[in-house]
Coordinates of N, CA, C and O in Angstrom, one line a residue:
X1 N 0.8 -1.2 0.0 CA 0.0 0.0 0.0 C 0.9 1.3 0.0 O 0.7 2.3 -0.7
X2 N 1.7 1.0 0.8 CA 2.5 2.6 0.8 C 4.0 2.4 0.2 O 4.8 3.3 0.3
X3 N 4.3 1.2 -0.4 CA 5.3 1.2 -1.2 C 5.4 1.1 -2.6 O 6.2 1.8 -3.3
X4 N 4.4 0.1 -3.2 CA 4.2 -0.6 -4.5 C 3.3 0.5 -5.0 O 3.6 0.8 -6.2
X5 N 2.2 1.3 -4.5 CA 1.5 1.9 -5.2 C 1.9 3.7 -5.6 O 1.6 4.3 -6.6
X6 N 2.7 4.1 -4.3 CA 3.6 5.0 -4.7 C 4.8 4.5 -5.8 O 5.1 5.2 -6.9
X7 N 5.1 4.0 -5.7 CA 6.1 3.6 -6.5 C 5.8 3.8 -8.2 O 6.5 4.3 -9.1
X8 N 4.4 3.0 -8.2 CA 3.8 3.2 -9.5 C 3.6 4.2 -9.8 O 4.1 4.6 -10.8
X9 N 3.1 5.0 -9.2 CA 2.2 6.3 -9.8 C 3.7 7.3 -10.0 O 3.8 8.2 -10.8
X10 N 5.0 6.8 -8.6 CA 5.9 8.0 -9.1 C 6.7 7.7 -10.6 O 7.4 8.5 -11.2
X11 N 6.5 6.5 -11.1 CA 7.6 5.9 -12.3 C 6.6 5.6 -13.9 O 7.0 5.5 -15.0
X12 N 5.1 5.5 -13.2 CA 4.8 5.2 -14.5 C 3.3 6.3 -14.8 O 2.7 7.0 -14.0
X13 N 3.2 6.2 -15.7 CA 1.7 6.6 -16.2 C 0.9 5.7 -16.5 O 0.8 4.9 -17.5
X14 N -0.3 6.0 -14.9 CA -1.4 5.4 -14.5 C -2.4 6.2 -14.5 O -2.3 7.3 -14.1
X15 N -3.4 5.7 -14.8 CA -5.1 6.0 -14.4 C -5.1 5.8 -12.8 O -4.3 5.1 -12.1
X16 N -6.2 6.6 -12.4 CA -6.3 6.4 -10.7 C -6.6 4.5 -11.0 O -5.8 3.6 -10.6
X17 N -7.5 4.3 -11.6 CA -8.0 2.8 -11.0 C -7.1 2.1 -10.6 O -6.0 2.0 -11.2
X18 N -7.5 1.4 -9.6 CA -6.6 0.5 -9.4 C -7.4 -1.0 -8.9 O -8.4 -0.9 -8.1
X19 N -6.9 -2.2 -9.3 CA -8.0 -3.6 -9.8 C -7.0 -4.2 -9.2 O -5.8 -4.0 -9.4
X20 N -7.5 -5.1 -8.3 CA -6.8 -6.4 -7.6 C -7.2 -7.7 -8.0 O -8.2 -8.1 -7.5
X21 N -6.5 -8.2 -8.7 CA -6.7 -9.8 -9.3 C -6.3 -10.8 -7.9 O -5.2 -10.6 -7.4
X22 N -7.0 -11.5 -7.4 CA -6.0 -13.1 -6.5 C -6.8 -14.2 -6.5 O -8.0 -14.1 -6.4
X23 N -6.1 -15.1 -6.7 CA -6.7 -15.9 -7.0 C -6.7 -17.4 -5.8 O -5.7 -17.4 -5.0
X24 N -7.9 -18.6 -5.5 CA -7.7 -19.0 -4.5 C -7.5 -18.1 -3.2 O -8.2 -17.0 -3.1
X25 N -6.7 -18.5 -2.1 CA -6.1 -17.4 -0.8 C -5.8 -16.1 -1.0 O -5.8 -15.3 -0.1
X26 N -5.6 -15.8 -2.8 CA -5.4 -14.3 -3.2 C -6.7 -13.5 -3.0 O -6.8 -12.4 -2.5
X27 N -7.6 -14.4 -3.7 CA -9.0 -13.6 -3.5 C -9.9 -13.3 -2.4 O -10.7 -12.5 -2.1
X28 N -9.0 -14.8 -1.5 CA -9.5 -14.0 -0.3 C -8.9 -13.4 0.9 O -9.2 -13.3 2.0
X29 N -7.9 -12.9 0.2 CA -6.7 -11.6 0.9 C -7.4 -10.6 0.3 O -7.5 -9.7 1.0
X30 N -7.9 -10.5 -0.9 CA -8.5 -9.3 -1.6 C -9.8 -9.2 -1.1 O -10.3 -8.1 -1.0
X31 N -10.3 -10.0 -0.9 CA -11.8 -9.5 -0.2 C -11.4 -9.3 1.3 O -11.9 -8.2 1.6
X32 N -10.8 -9.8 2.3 CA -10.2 -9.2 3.2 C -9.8 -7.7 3.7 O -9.8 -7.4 4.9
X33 N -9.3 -6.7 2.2 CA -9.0 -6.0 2.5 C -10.2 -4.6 2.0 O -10.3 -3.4 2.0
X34 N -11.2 -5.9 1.5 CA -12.7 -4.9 1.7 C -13.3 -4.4 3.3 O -14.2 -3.6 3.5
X35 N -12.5 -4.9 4.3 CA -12.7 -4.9 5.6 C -11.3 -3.6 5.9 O -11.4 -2.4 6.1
X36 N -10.4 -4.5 6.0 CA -9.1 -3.5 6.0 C -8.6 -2.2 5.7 O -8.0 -1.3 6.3
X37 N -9.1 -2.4 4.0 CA -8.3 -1.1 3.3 C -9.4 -1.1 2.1 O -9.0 -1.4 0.9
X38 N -11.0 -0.6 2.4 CA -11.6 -0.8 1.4 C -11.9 0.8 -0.2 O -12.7 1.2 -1.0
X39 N -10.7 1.1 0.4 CA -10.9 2.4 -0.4 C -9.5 1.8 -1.5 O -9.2 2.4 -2.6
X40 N -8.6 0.6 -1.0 CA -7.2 0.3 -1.7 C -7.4 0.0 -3.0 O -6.4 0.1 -3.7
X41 N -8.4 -0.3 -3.5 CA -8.8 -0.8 -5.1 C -10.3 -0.5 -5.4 O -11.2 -0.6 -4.5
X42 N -10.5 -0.2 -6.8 CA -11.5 0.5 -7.5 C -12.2 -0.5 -7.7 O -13.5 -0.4 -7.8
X43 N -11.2 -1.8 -8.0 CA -11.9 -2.9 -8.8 C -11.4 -4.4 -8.2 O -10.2 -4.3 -7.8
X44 N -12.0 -5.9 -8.2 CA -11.6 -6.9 -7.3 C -11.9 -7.4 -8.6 O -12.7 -7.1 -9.4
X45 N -10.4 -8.6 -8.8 CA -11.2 -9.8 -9.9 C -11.2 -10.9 -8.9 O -10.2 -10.6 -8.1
X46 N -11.7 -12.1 -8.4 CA -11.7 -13.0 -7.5 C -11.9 -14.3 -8.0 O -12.9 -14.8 -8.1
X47 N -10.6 -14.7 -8.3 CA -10.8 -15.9 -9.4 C -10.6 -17.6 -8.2 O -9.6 -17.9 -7.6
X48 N -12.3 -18.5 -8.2 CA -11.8 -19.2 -7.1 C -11.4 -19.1 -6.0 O -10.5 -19.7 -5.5
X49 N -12.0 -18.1 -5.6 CA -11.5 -17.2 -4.1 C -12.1 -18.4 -3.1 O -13.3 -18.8 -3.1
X50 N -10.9 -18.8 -2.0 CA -11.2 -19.7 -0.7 C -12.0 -19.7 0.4 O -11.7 -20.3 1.4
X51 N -13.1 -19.1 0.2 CA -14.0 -19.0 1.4 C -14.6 -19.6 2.5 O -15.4 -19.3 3.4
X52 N -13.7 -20.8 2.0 CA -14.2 -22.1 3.0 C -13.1 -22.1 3.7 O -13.2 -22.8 4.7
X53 N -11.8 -21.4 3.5 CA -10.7 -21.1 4.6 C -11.5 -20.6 6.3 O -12.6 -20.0 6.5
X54 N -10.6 -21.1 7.2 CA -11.1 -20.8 8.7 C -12.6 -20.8 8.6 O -13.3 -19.9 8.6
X55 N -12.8 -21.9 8.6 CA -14.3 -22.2 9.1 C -15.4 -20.9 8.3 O -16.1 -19.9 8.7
X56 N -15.2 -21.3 7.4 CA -16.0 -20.1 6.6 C -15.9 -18.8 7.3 O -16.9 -18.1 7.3
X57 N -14.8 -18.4 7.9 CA -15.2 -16.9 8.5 C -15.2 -15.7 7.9 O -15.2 -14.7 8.6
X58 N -15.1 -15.7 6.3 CA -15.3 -14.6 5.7 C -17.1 -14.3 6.1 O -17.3 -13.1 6.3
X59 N -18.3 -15.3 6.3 CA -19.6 -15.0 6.2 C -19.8 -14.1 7.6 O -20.9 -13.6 7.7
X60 N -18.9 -13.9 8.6 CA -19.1 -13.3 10.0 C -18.7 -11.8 9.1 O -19.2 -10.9 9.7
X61 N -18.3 -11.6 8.4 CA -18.1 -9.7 7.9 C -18.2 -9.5 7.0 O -17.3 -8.9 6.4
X62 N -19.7 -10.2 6.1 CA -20.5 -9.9 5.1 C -21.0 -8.3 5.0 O -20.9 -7.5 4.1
X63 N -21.7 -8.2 6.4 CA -22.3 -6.3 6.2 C -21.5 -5.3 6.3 O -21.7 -4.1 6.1
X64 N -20.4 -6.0 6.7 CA -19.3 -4.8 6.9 C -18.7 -4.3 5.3 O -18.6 -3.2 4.8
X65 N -18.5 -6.0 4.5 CA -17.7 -5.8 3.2 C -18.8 -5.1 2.2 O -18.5 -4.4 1.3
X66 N -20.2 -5.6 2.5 CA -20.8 -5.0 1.7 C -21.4 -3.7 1.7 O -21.8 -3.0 0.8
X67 N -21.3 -3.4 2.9 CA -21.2 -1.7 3.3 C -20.1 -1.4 2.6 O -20.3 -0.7 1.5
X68 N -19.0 -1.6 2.7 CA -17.7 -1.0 2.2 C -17.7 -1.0 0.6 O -17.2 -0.1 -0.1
X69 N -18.4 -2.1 0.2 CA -18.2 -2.0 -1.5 C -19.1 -0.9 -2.0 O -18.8 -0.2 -2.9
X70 N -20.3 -0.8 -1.4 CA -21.5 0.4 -1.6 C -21.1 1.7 -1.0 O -21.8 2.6 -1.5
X71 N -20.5 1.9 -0.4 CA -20.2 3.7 -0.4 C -18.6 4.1 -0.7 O -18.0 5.1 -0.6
X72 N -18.0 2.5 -1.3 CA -16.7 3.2 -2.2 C -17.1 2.8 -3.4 O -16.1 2.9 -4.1
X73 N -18.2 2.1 -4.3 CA -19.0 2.0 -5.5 C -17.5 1.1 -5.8 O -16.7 1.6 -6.6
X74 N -17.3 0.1 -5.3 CA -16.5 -1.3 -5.6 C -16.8 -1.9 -6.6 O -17.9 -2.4 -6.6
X75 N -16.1 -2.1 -7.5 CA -16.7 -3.4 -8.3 C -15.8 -4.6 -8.1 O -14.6 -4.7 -8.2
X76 N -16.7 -5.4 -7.9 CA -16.2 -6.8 -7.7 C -17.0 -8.2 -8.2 O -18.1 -8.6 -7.9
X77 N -15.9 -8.8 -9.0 CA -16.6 -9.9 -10.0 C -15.8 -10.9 -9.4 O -14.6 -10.8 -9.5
X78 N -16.3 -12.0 -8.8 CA -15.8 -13.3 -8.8 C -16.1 -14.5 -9.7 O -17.2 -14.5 -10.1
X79 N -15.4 -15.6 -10.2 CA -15.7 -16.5 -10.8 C -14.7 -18.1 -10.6 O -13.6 -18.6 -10.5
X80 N -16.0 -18.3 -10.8 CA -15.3 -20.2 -10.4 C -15.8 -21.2 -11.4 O -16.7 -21.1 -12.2
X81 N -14.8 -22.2 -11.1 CA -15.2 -23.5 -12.2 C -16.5 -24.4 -11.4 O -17.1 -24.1 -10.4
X82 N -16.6 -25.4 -12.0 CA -17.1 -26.4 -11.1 C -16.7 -27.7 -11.5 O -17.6 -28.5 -11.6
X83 N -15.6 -28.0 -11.9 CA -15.0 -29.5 -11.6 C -13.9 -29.6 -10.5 O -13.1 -28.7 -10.4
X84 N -13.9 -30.4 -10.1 CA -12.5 -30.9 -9.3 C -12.9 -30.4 -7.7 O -13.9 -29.6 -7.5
X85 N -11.8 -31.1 -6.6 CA -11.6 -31.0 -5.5 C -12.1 -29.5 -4.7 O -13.1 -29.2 -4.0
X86 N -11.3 -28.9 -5.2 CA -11.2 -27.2 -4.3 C -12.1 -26.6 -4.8 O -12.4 -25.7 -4.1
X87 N -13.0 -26.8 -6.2 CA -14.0 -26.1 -6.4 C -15.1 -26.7 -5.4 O -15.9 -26.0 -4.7
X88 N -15.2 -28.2 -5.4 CA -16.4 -28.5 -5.0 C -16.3 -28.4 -3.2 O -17.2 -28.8 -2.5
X89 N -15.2 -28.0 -2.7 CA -15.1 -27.2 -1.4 C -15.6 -26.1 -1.5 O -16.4 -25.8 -0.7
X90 N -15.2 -25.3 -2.2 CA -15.3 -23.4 -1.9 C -16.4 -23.1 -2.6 O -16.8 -22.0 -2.3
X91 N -17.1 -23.6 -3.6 CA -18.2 -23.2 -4.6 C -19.3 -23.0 -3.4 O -19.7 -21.9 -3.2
X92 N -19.7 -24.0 -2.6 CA -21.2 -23.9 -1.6 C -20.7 -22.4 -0.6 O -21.5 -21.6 -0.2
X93 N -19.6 -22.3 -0.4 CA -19.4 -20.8 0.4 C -19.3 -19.8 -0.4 O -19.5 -18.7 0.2
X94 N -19.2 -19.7 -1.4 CA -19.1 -18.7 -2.4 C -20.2 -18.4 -2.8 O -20.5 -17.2 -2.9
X95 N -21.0 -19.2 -3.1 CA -22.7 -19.3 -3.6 C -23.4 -18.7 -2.2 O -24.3 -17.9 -2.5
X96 N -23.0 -18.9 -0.5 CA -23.4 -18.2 0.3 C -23.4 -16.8 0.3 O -24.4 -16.1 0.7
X97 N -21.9 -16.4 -0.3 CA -21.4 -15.2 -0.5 C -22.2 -14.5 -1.5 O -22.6 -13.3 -1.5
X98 N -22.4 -15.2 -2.4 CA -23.5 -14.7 -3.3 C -24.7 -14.0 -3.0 O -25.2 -12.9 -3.2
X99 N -25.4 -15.4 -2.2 CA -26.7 -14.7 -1.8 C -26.5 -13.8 -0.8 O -27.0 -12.8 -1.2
X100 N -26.1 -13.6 0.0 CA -26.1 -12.6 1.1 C -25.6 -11.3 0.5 O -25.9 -10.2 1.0
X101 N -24.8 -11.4 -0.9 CA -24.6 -9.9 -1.5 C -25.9 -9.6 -1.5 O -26.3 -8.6 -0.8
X102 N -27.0 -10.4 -2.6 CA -28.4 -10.1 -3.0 C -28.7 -9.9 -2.1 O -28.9 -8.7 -1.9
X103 N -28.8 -10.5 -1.3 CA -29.6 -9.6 0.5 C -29.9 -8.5 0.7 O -30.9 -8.0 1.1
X104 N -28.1 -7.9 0.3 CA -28.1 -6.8 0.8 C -28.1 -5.6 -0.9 O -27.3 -4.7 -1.0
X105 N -28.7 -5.8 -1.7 CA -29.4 -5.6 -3.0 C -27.5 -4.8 -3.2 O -27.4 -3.6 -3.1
X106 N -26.5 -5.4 -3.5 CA -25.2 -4.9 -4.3 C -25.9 -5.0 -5.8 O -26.7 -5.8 -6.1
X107 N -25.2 -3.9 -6.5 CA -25.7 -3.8 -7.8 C -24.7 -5.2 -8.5 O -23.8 -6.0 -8.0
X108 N -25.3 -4.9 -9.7 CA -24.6 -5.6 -10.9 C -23.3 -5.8 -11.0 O -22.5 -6.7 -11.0
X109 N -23.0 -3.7 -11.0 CA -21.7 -3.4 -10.8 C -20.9 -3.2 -9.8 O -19.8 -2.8 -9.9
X110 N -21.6 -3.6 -8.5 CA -20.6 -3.6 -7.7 C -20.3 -5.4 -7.3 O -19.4 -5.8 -6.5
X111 N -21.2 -6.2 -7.9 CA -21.0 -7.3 -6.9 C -21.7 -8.3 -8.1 O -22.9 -8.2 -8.4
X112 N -20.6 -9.1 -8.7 CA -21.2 -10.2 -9.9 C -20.5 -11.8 -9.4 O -19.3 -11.6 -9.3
X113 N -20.8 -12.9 -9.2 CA -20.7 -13.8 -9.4 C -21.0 -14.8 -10.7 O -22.0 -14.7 -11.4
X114 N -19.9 -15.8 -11.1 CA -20.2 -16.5 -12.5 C -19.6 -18.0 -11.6 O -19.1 -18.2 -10.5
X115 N -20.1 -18.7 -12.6 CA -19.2 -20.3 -12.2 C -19.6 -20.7 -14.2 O -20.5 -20.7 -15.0
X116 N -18.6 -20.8 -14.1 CA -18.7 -21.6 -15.6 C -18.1 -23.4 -15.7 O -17.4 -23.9 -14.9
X117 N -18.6 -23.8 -16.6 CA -18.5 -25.3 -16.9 C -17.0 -26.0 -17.1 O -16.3 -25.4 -17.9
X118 N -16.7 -26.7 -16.7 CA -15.3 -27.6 -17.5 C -14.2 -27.0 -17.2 O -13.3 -27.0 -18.0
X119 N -13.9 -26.1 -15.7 CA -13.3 -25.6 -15.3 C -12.5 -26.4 -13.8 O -13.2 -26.8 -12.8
X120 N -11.4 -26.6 -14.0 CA -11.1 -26.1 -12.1 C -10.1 -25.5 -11.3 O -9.2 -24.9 -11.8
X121 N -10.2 -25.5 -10.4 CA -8.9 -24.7 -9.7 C -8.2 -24.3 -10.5 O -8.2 -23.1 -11.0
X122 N -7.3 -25.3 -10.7 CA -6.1 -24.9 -11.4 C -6.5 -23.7 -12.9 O -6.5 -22.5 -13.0
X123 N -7.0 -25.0 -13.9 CA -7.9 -23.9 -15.0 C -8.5 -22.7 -15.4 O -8.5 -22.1 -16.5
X124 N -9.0 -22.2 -14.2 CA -9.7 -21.5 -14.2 C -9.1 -19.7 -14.1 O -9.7 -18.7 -14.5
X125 N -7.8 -19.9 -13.5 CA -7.0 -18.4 -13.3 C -7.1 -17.9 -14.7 O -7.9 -16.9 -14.9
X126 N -6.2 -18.4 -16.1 CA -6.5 -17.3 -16.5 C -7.9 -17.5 -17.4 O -7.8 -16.7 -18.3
X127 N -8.8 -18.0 -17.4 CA -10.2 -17.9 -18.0 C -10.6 -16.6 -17.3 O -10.9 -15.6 -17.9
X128 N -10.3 -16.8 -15.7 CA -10.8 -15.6 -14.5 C -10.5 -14.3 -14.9 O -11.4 -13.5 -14.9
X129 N -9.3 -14.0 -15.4 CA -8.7 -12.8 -15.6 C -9.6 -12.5 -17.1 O -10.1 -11.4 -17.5
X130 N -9.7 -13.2 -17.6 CA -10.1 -12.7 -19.0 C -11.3 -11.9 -19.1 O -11.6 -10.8 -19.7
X131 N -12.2 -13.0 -18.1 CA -13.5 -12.7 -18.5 C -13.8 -11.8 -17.3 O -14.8 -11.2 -17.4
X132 N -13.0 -11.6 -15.9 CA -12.9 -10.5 -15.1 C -12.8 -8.6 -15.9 O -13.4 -7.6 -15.9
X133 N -11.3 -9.2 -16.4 CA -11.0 -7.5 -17.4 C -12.0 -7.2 -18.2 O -12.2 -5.9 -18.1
X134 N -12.7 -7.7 -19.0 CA -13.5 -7.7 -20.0 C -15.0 -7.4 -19.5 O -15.8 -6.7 -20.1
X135 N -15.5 -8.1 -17.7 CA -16.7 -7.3 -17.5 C -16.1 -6.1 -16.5 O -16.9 -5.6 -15.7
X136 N -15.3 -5.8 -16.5 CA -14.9 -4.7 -15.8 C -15.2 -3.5 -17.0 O -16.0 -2.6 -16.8
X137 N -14.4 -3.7 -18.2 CA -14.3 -2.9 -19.0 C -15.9 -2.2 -19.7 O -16.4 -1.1 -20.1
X138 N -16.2 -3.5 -19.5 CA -17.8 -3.5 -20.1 C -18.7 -2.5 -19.3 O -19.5 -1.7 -19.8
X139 N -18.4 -2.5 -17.8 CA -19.5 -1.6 -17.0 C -18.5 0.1 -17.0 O -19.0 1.2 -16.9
X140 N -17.5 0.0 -17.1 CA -16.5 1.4 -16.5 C -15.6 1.7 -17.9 O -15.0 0.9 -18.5
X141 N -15.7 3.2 -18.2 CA -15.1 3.4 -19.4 C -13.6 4.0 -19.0 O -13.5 5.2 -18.6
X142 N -12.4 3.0 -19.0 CA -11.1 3.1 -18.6 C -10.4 4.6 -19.5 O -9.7 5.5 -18.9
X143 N -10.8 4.7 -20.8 CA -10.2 5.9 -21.7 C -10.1 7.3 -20.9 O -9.3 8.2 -21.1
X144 N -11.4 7.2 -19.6 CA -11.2 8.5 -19.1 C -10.9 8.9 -17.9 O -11.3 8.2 -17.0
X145 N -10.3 10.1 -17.6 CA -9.3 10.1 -16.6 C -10.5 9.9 -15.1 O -11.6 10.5 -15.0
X146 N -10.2 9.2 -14.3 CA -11.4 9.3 -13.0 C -11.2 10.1 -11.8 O -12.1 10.1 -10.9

């Protein structure tokens, strides 16, 4: 936060946004820091994010992250496969995570879930990234300065 992102902005030419891809334990360090540091990124990709880590306890600070994604207008898309091991662990917590977004009515754009077919763990990173950048780009016009 106070090294990597200064660092960027003093060496390169950047747009303010700033989008956090992690994938597995990444995604859920990055939804994590919807609690922590929820102003740190504009945008979340959460590819097979671990939710079933520590006894599901991402579901104990649901109203907090979803407060946090609605008054910093967060966009965040997660996506998972559904074949194999670690998916068919983390998919039923994730699908929790889902509804409880709807609960608390997150838009489109701040809060999307996918699971697509013929995917897993492993597979699925860069499908995640692809089709993460691509609905990012879809809802937010990057060309202009924010």
């Amino acid at each position: 936060k106070n090294e990597v992102f200064s660092y960027i902005d003093k060496n390169y030419r950047v747009k303010p946004n700033r989008i956090g891809i992690g994938h597995s334990l990444g995604g859920t360090f990055l939804t994590e820091t919807l609690i922590k540091n929820p102003k740190l990124f504009n945008g979340l990709i959460l590819i097979s994010p671990n939710y079933a880590y520590d006894n599901e306890q991402i579901l104990e600070s649901i109203d907090e992250i979803s407060a946090n994604i609605k008054s910093n207008d967060t966009y965040v898309y997660s996506i998972s496969g559904n074949i194999g091991k670690f998916e068919n662990e983390f998919n039923p917590v994730t699908k929790k995570v889902d509804s409880l977004f709807k609960l608390k009515k997150l838009k489109s754009t701040q809060w999307s879930y996918r699971k697509i077919d013929n995917y897993n763990h492993g597979t699925i990173l860069l499908e995640g990234i692809q089709k993460g950048l691509i609905n990012y780009s879809n809802n937010f016009d990057l060309s202009k300065n924010q």
